[in-house]
Short mmCIF file of C-alpha atoms in Angstrom, two decimals:
data_model
loop_
_atom_site.label_atom_id
_atom_site.label_comp_id
_atom_site.label_asym_id
_atom_site.label_seq_id
_atom_site.Cartn_x
_atom_site.Cartn_y
_atom_site.Cartn_z
CA MET A 1 5.93 -10.30 31.58
CA LYS A 2 4.61 -13.55 30.16
CA ASN A 3 3.74 -13.87 26.47
CA VAL A 4 4.75 -10.27 25.74
CA PRO A 5 7.24 -10.10 22.88
CA PRO A 6 10.09 -7.58 22.71
CA LEU A 7 9.38 -4.48 20.64
CA GLN A 8 11.29 -3.38 17.60
CA ARG A 9 13.54 -0.37 18.07
CA HIS A 10 13.25 2.58 15.71
CA ALA A 11 14.64 6.09 15.52
CA ILE A 12 12.61 9.18 14.73
CA PRO A 13 14.01 10.80 11.57
CA PRO A 14 15.66 14.17 12.21
CA GLY A 15 13.41 17.08 11.43
CA THR A 16 10.19 15.32 12.48
CA ALA A 17 8.57 18.30 14.16
CA ALA A 18 4.81 17.89 13.77
CA LEU A 19 2.11 15.28 13.36
CA ALA A 20 1.95 16.08 9.64
CA ASP A 21 5.55 14.89 9.34
CA HIS A 22 4.56 11.55 10.84
CA GLU A 23 1.76 11.25 8.27
CA ALA A 24 4.18 11.81 5.39
CA LEU A 25 6.58 9.23 6.80
CA ALA A 26 3.77 6.72 7.29
CA ARG A 27 2.73 7.00 3.65
CA GLN A 28 6.22 5.87 2.69
CA HIS A 29 5.86 2.73 4.82
CA LEU A 30 2.24 1.68 4.23
CA ASN A 31 1.12 -0.10 1.08
CA ASP A 32 -1.95 1.10 -0.81
CA ASN A 33 -4.17 -1.48 0.90
CA ALA A 34 -3.30 -0.35 4.42
CA TRP A 35 -3.23 3.33 3.49
CA ALA A 36 -6.76 3.17 2.07
CA TYR A 37 -8.05 1.55 5.26
CA PHE A 38 -6.37 3.86 7.74
CA SER A 39 -6.58 7.19 5.94
CA GLY A 40 -9.89 6.97 4.11
CA GLY A 41 -13.32 8.18 5.11
CA ALA A 42 -16.88 7.62 3.97
CA ALA A 43 -18.11 8.52 0.50
CA ASP A 44 -16.75 11.90 -0.65
CA GLU A 45 -14.87 12.35 2.64
CA ILE A 46 -16.57 15.67 3.35
CA THR A 47 -16.83 14.95 7.07
CA LEU A 48 -13.27 13.65 7.13
CA ARG A 49 -12.03 17.01 5.85
CA ALA A 50 -14.52 19.01 7.93
CA ASN A 51 -13.18 17.49 11.14
CA ARG A 52 -9.85 19.13 10.47
CA THR A 53 -11.22 22.41 9.10
CA ALA A 54 -13.52 22.94 12.07
CA TRP A 55 -10.64 23.24 14.52
CA ASP A 56 -8.94 25.74 12.22
CA THR A 57 -11.99 28.03 12.18
CA LEU A 58 -11.72 28.50 15.94
CA VAL A 59 -9.27 31.25 16.86
CA LEU A 60 -7.46 31.31 20.20
CA GLN A 61 -7.37 34.71 21.89
CA PRO A 62 -4.01 35.34 23.62
CA ARG A 63 -3.92 36.82 27.09
CA VAL A 64 -0.81 38.42 28.55
CA LEU A 65 0.91 39.15 31.87
CA ARG A 66 -0.81 36.34 33.71
CA PRO A 67 0.96 34.26 36.39
CA LEU A 68 1.98 30.95 34.81
CA ALA A 69 4.72 29.55 37.05
CA GLY A 70 3.82 26.14 38.44
CA GLY A 71 1.24 25.49 35.75
CA HIS A 72 0.46 21.95 34.61
CA THR A 73 -1.66 19.84 32.26
CA ARG A 74 -3.17 17.58 34.94
CA THR A 75 -6.87 16.86 34.91
CA THR A 76 -9.35 14.44 36.46
CA LEU A 77 -11.56 12.00 34.58
CA LEU A 78 -13.85 9.32 36.01
CA GLY A 79 -12.22 9.66 39.39
CA ARG A 80 -8.64 9.43 38.14
CA THR A 81 -5.94 12.06 37.88
CA LEU A 82 -4.36 12.20 34.43
CA GLU A 83 -1.04 13.86 33.71
CA HIS A 84 -2.54 15.30 30.54
CA PRO A 85 -5.90 15.06 28.72
CA ILE A 86 -4.75 12.99 25.72
CA LEU A 87 -5.83 9.38 25.17
CA LEU A 88 -5.30 6.96 22.30
CA ALA A 89 -8.58 6.26 20.51
CA PRO A 90 -9.65 2.70 19.68
CA MET A 91 -8.08 1.71 16.37
CA ALA A 92 -8.60 -1.67 14.73
CA PHE A 93 -6.05 -4.04 13.20
CA GLN A 94 -2.90 -2.19 14.22
CA HIS A 95 -0.74 -5.08 13.01
CA LEU A 96 -1.70 -3.82 9.57
CA ALA A 97 0.41 -0.73 10.32
CA HIS A 98 3.39 -2.34 12.08
CA PRO A 99 4.45 -5.83 13.24
CA ASP A 100 4.32 -4.71 16.89
CA GLY A 101 0.73 -3.52 16.49
CA GLU A 102 -1.20 -2.83 19.66
CA HIS A 103 1.77 -3.85 21.82
CA ALA A 104 3.66 -0.80 20.58
CA SER A 105 0.74 1.56 21.16
CA ALA A 106 0.21 0.22 24.67
CA PHE A 107 3.88 0.59 25.55
CA ALA A 108 4.02 4.16 24.21
CA ALA A 109 0.78 5.28 25.83
CA ALA A 110 1.79 3.90 29.21
CA ALA A 111 5.23 5.48 29.03
CA LEU A 112 3.73 8.88 28.19
CA GLY A 113 0.99 8.69 30.81
CA ALA A 114 -1.70 8.65 28.14
CA GLY A 115 -4.93 6.74 28.40
CA LEU A 116 -5.49 3.80 26.05
CA VAL A 117 -8.79 2.63 24.57
CA LEU A 118 -8.38 -0.80 22.99
CA SER A 119 -10.59 -1.69 20.04
CA THR A 120 -12.84 -4.75 20.01
CA GLN A 121 -11.28 -5.31 16.58
CA ALA A 122 -7.72 -5.25 17.89
CA SER A 123 -5.32 -7.65 16.23
CA THR A 124 -3.78 -8.53 19.62
CA PRO A 125 -5.50 -10.33 22.53
CA LEU A 126 -6.93 -7.85 25.01
CA GLU A 127 -5.18 -9.61 27.91
CA ASP A 128 -1.75 -9.18 26.30
CA VAL A 129 -2.33 -5.48 25.70
CA ALA A 130 -3.45 -4.97 29.29
CA GLN A 131 -0.38 -6.80 30.58
CA ARG A 132 1.92 -4.58 28.53
CA PHE A 133 0.13 -1.36 29.49
CA LEU A 134 -0.38 -2.01 33.19
CA ALA A 135 3.26 -3.02 33.70
CA ASP A 136 4.22 0.67 33.66
CA PRO A 137 3.40 2.24 37.06
CA ALA A 138 2.90 5.64 35.40
CA HIS A 139 0.16 4.37 33.07
CA GLY A 140 -3.03 6.30 32.47
CA PRO A 141 -6.55 4.85 32.27
CA LEU A 142 -7.10 1.60 30.34
CA TRP A 143 -10.51 1.26 28.66
CA PHE A 144 -12.02 -1.32 26.33
CA GLN A 145 -14.02 -0.20 23.31
CA LEU A 146 -16.99 -2.47 22.72
CA TYR A 147 -19.12 -3.31 19.74
CA LEU A 148 -22.18 -5.15 21.02
CA GLN A 149 -22.42 -8.52 19.29
CA HIS A 150 -25.58 -10.28 18.20
CA ASP A 151 -24.86 -12.98 20.79
CA ARG A 152 -25.37 -11.50 24.26
CA GLY A 153 -23.64 -14.45 25.84
CA PHE A 154 -20.52 -13.79 23.77
CA THR A 155 -20.68 -10.08 24.60
CA ARG A 156 -20.99 -10.87 28.30
CA GLU A 157 -17.93 -13.15 28.15
CA LEU A 158 -15.97 -10.46 26.29
CA VAL A 159 -16.87 -7.91 28.97
CA GLN A 160 -15.86 -10.34 31.70
CA ARG A 161 -12.49 -10.86 29.99
CA ALA A 162 -11.95 -7.10 29.95
CA GLU A 163 -12.89 -6.83 33.62
CA ALA A 164 -10.55 -9.67 34.60
CA ALA A 165 -7.67 -8.20 32.58
CA GLY A 166 -7.80 -4.86 34.40
CA TYR A 167 -9.71 -2.59 32.04
CA GLU A 168 -11.33 0.28 33.93
CA ALA A 169 -14.25 1.24 31.69
CA LEU A 170 -16.20 0.16 28.62
CA VAL A 171 -16.52 2.52 25.65
CA LEU A 172 -19.58 1.42 23.70
CA THR A 173 -19.51 2.57 20.07
CA VAL A 174 -23.05 3.54 19.05
CA ASP A 175 -22.62 5.33 15.72
CA ALA A 176 -21.90 2.38 13.43
CA PRO A 177 -24.93 0.11 12.98
CA THR A 178 -23.38 -0.47 9.56
CA HIS A 179 -20.20 0.48 7.73
CA GLY A 180 -20.11 3.76 5.88
CA ALA A 181 -19.76 3.75 2.11
CA ARG A 182 -15.96 3.80 2.11
CA ASP A 183 -15.13 4.40 -1.53
CA ARG A 184 -11.40 4.63 -1.01
CA GLU A 185 -11.30 1.16 0.54
CA ARG A 186 -13.45 -0.30 -2.23
CA ARG A 187 -11.29 1.20 -4.93
CA ALA A 188 -8.21 -0.31 -3.28
CA LEU A 189 -9.98 -3.68 -2.94
CA PHE A 190 -9.15 -3.58 0.74
CA HIS A 191 -8.52 -6.90 2.45
CA LEU A 192 -6.92 -8.10 5.66
CA PRO A 193 -3.66 -9.91 4.98
CA ALA A 194 -3.21 -13.45 6.22
CA GLY A 195 -2.46 -13.57 9.93
CA ILE A 196 -4.33 -10.37 10.84
CA SER A 197 -7.81 -10.63 12.31
CA ALA A 198 -10.06 -9.44 15.12
CA VAL A 199 -8.61 -12.00 17.50
CA ASN A 200 -10.84 -11.03 20.43
CA LEU A 201 -13.90 -12.06 18.41
CA ALA A 202 -12.57 -15.53 17.67
CA GLY A 203 -15.25 -18.13 18.25
CA LEU A 204 -18.17 -15.79 17.57
CA ALA A 205 -20.65 -17.65 15.37
CA PRO A 206 -22.37 -15.64 12.64
CA PRO A 207 -26.00 -14.73 13.27
CA PRO A 208 -28.60 -17.10 11.84
CA SER A 209 -29.77 -15.98 8.46
CA ALA A 210 -32.28 -17.00 5.84
CA PRO A 211 -32.18 -16.30 2.11
CA LEU A 212 -33.49 -12.87 1.18
CA GLN A 213 -36.99 -12.87 -0.18
CA PRO A 214 -38.01 -10.69 -3.14
CA GLY A 215 -38.18 -7.06 -2.06
CA GLU A 216 -36.19 -7.60 1.14
CA SER A 217 -33.11 -5.58 2.04
CA ALA A 218 -29.89 -7.23 3.21
CA LEU A 219 -29.39 -4.24 5.49
CA PHE A 220 -32.85 -3.54 6.95
CA ASP A 221 -34.20 -7.08 6.91
CA ARG A 222 -31.06 -8.85 8.09
CA LEU A 223 -28.08 -6.90 9.51
CA LEU A 224 -30.00 -4.19 11.35
CA HIS A 225 -32.02 -6.73 13.28
CA HIS A 226 -28.93 -7.18 15.47
CA THR A 227 -27.90 -3.56 16.03
CA PRO A 228 -28.01 -2.10 19.56
CA THR A 229 -30.70 0.19 20.96
CA TRP A 230 -31.08 2.17 24.18
CA ASP A 231 -32.41 -1.02 25.81
CA ASP A 232 -29.07 -2.69 25.06
CA VAL A 233 -27.23 0.16 26.76
CA GLN A 234 -29.24 -0.49 29.89
CA TRP A 235 -28.57 -4.23 29.60
CA LEU A 236 -24.84 -3.59 29.34
CA GLN A 237 -24.92 -1.34 32.39
CA SER A 238 -26.67 -4.11 34.32
CA THR A 239 -24.18 -6.80 33.32
CA THR A 240 -20.90 -5.06 34.17
CA ARG A 241 -19.32 -3.44 37.20
CA LEU A 242 -17.38 -1.07 34.91
CA PRO A 243 -18.51 2.45 33.98
CA VAL A 244 -20.00 2.63 30.48
CA LEU A 245 -19.20 5.47 28.08
CA LEU A 246 -20.99 6.03 24.77
CA LYS A 247 -18.86 6.84 21.75
CA GLY A 248 -20.35 8.42 18.65
CA VAL A 249 -22.88 10.91 20.05
CA LEU A 250 -23.46 14.01 17.91
CA HIS A 251 -27.08 15.02 18.60
CA PRO A 252 -28.01 16.95 21.77
CA ASP A 253 -31.16 14.87 22.28
CA ASP A 254 -29.09 11.66 22.30
CA ALA A 255 -26.72 13.26 24.78
CA ARG A 256 -29.58 14.15 27.10
CA GLN A 257 -31.00 10.63 26.87
CA ALA A 258 -27.59 9.15 27.65
CA ALA A 259 -27.26 11.39 30.68
CA ALA A 260 -30.69 10.31 31.87
CA LEU A 261 -29.56 6.68 31.71
CA GLY A 262 -26.58 7.46 33.90
CA VAL A 263 -23.79 6.62 31.47
CA ALA A 264 -20.36 7.59 32.76
CA ALA A 265 -19.30 9.89 29.90
CA LEU A 266 -19.79 10.64 26.21
CA VAL A 267 -17.33 10.67 23.35
CA VAL A 268 -18.37 13.24 20.76
CA SER A 269 -17.28 11.45 17.60
CA ASN A 270 -18.27 10.87 13.98
CA HIS A 271 -16.06 7.78 13.71
CA GLY A 272 -13.28 9.78 12.11
CA GLY A 273 -15.52 10.58 9.15
CA ARG A 274 -15.80 6.85 8.34
CA THR A 275 -19.56 6.30 8.76
CA LEU A 276 -22.03 9.02 7.72
CA ASP A 277 -20.53 11.49 5.29
CA THR A 278 -21.71 15.11 5.75
CA ALA A 279 -22.27 14.45 9.48
CA PRO A 280 -21.24 17.40 11.66
CA ALA A 281 -17.60 18.00 12.42
CA THR A 282 -16.89 17.07 16.01
CA ALA A 283 -15.64 20.54 16.97
CA HIS A 284 -19.01 21.94 15.91
CA ALA A 285 -21.01 19.18 17.61
CA LEU A 286 -19.06 19.42 20.87
CA ALA A 287 -20.35 22.89 21.77
CA HIS A 288 -23.98 21.79 21.26
CA ILE A 289 -23.48 18.60 23.29
CA ALA A 290 -21.84 20.57 26.11
CA ASP A 291 -24.78 22.98 26.13
CA ALA A 292 -27.23 20.07 26.22
CA VAL A 293 -25.71 18.18 29.17
CA GLN A 294 -24.68 21.25 31.21
CA GLY A 295 -21.87 19.43 32.98
CA ALA A 296 -23.99 16.42 33.95
CA LEU A 297 -21.30 14.06 32.70
CA PRO A 298 -17.79 14.32 31.22
CA LEU A 299 -17.31 14.80 27.50
CA LEU A 300 -14.46 13.60 25.33
CA VAL A 301 -13.95 14.35 21.65
CA ASP A 302 -12.01 12.98 18.69
CA GLY A 303 -11.73 13.72 14.99
CA GLY A 304 -9.19 15.90 13.20
CA ILE A 305 -7.08 16.84 16.21
CA ARG A 306 -3.57 17.46 14.91
CA ARG A 307 -2.10 20.19 17.15
CA GLY A 308 -1.83 21.05 20.79
CA THR A 309 -3.87 24.14 20.01
CA ASP A 310 -6.69 21.80 18.91
CA VAL A 311 -6.53 20.07 22.28
CA LEU A 312 -6.83 23.39 24.09
CA LYS A 313 -9.74 24.42 21.87
CA ALA A 314 -11.52 21.14 22.65
CA LEU A 315 -11.17 21.77 26.37
CA ALA A 316 -12.42 25.33 25.96
CA LEU A 317 -15.49 23.96 24.18
CA GLY A 318 -16.31 21.73 27.12
CA ALA A 319 -14.34 18.52 26.69
CA SER A 320 -12.50 16.93 29.59
CA ALA A 321 -10.09 15.09 27.29
CA VAL A 322 -9.41 14.21 23.67
CA LEU A 323 -8.75 10.98 21.81
CA ILE A 324 -6.14 10.69 19.06
CA GLY A 325 -6.54 8.17 16.27
CA ARG A 326 -4.85 8.44 12.90
CA PRO A 327 -1.79 10.44 14.06
CA ALA A 328 -0.86 7.61 16.42
CA LEU A 329 -1.18 5.15 13.55
CA TRP A 330 1.13 7.31 11.43
CA GLY A 331 3.76 7.24 14.16
CA LEU A 332 3.27 3.50 14.61
CA ALA A 333 3.59 2.78 10.90
CA HIS A 334 7.08 4.20 10.44
CA ALA A 335 8.60 4.02 13.93
CA GLY A 336 6.65 1.57 16.09
CA ALA A 337 6.33 2.41 19.77
CA MET A 338 8.79 5.27 19.44
CA GLY A 339 6.63 6.86 16.76
CA VAL A 340 3.47 6.68 18.87
CA ALA A 341 5.34 8.11 21.85
CA HIS A 342 6.71 10.95 19.75
CA VAL A 343 3.20 11.85 18.53
CA LEU A 344 1.93 11.99 22.11
CA ARG A 345 4.93 14.01 23.27
CA LEU A 346 4.52 16.54 20.46
CA LEU A 347 0.86 17.07 21.33
CA ARG A 348 1.54 17.51 25.02
CA ASP A 349 4.40 19.93 24.38
CA GLU A 350 2.26 21.94 21.98
CA LEU A 351 -0.59 21.97 24.51
CA GLU A 352 1.70 23.44 27.15
CA ILE A 353 2.90 26.11 24.71
CA ALA A 354 -0.70 26.99 23.78
CA MET A 355 -1.67 27.22 27.43
CA ALA A 356 1.21 29.57 28.20
CA LEU A 357 0.47 31.82 25.24
CA THR A 358 -3.22 32.11 26.13
CA GLY A 359 -2.53 32.76 29.80
CA CYS A 360 -3.74 29.42 31.10
CA ALA A 361 -1.72 27.97 33.95
CA THR A 362 -4.14 25.06 34.31
CA LEU A 363 -6.71 23.37 32.09
CA ALA A 364 -9.51 24.66 34.32
CA GLN A 365 -8.78 28.10 32.86
CA ALA A 366 -9.59 26.89 29.34
CA THR A 367 -13.10 28.29 28.93
CA PRO A 368 -15.13 29.44 25.91
CA ALA A 369 -13.76 32.95 26.53
CA LEU A 370 -10.49 31.74 24.97
CA LEU A 371 -12.14 31.22 21.61
CA GLN A 372 -13.19 33.36 18.72
CA ASN A 373 -15.14 32.03 15.76
CA HIS A 374 -13.15 32.89 12.65
CA ALA A 375 -16.31 32.99 10.54
CA THR A 376 -18.30 35.35 12.79
CA GLY A 377 -15.59 37.14 14.73
CA ARG A 378 -17.55 36.61 17.95
CA MET A 379 -15.71 35.93 21.19
CA GLY A 380 -16.56 32.87 23.24
CA ILE A 381 -18.19 31.31 20.15
#
């Protein structure tokens, strides 16, 4: 492969048995600047914590004496067969976590048959990541996460680069017209070290701006003039041959509108608790979104997933697949590609165990009947 550097080799420390162990190891390797960026959420981090708690409040109901031989974790998504329903979420500036950055994540995801969603704000050129990922014949789906830029011409060129490089879908993030109030980052005086940047946005000129007049808002009278709307979603659909997914949908009405526009899928996400604090936990929102769209389009979900049981719960709530963010970064931070691969392997192994213990030979058998709400005691939530 041209222009693809060799990856560093690392060993997984003995006794690393769960994603929480990877988090503890990552904290030992990341400085305060990087830790604040990767681990923090918005404001008081209520949504950040709620994402995790929401999965815990759902109780799996075991079933016994069911035939399980020959079971598997395969599923279909956007016309492709996946070996398992776990994808890597888009995560910015991965060189901040490890020198191999996105190269390591791409190598690990491909080797484990996981899908990969590359961030617009990746610290590695999108072409190099695609080359690394697609070199493995067992690779899963390769998608490009997109932030619409104020310059439509630049956005169109970025989309064309993704198409030419072999990306199979665009994942448009719609829940971040502005940054959340990330107190942890501000307290740490977060900054990108020299040599790390959003390389795929190189050459993008800043939007024209005029001095603020008395009474004007830098947010409402400047920045938000360039944020996307539903019209921009339609424009994007018209300018690309790739399927378009929307990431960051939490309200049923938005889900219904997206379905009416013919988007390919939705990602139920609150940006990992990094935008609007006190927004709904994704496990709670997922059931309402699934009820709203009634199977009209596939759903994916992220946020707080730390166990294979969480993956199974997500599927029972109506998701076709899940995206994993921070846990992959924790593995990357202390063990490079091997760490990311170990995180993915742990989740898949735990998913298989959870399936067996709930009597599910296939993911199609993961229905709401598997679940019990811990708070109400009701079956099937």
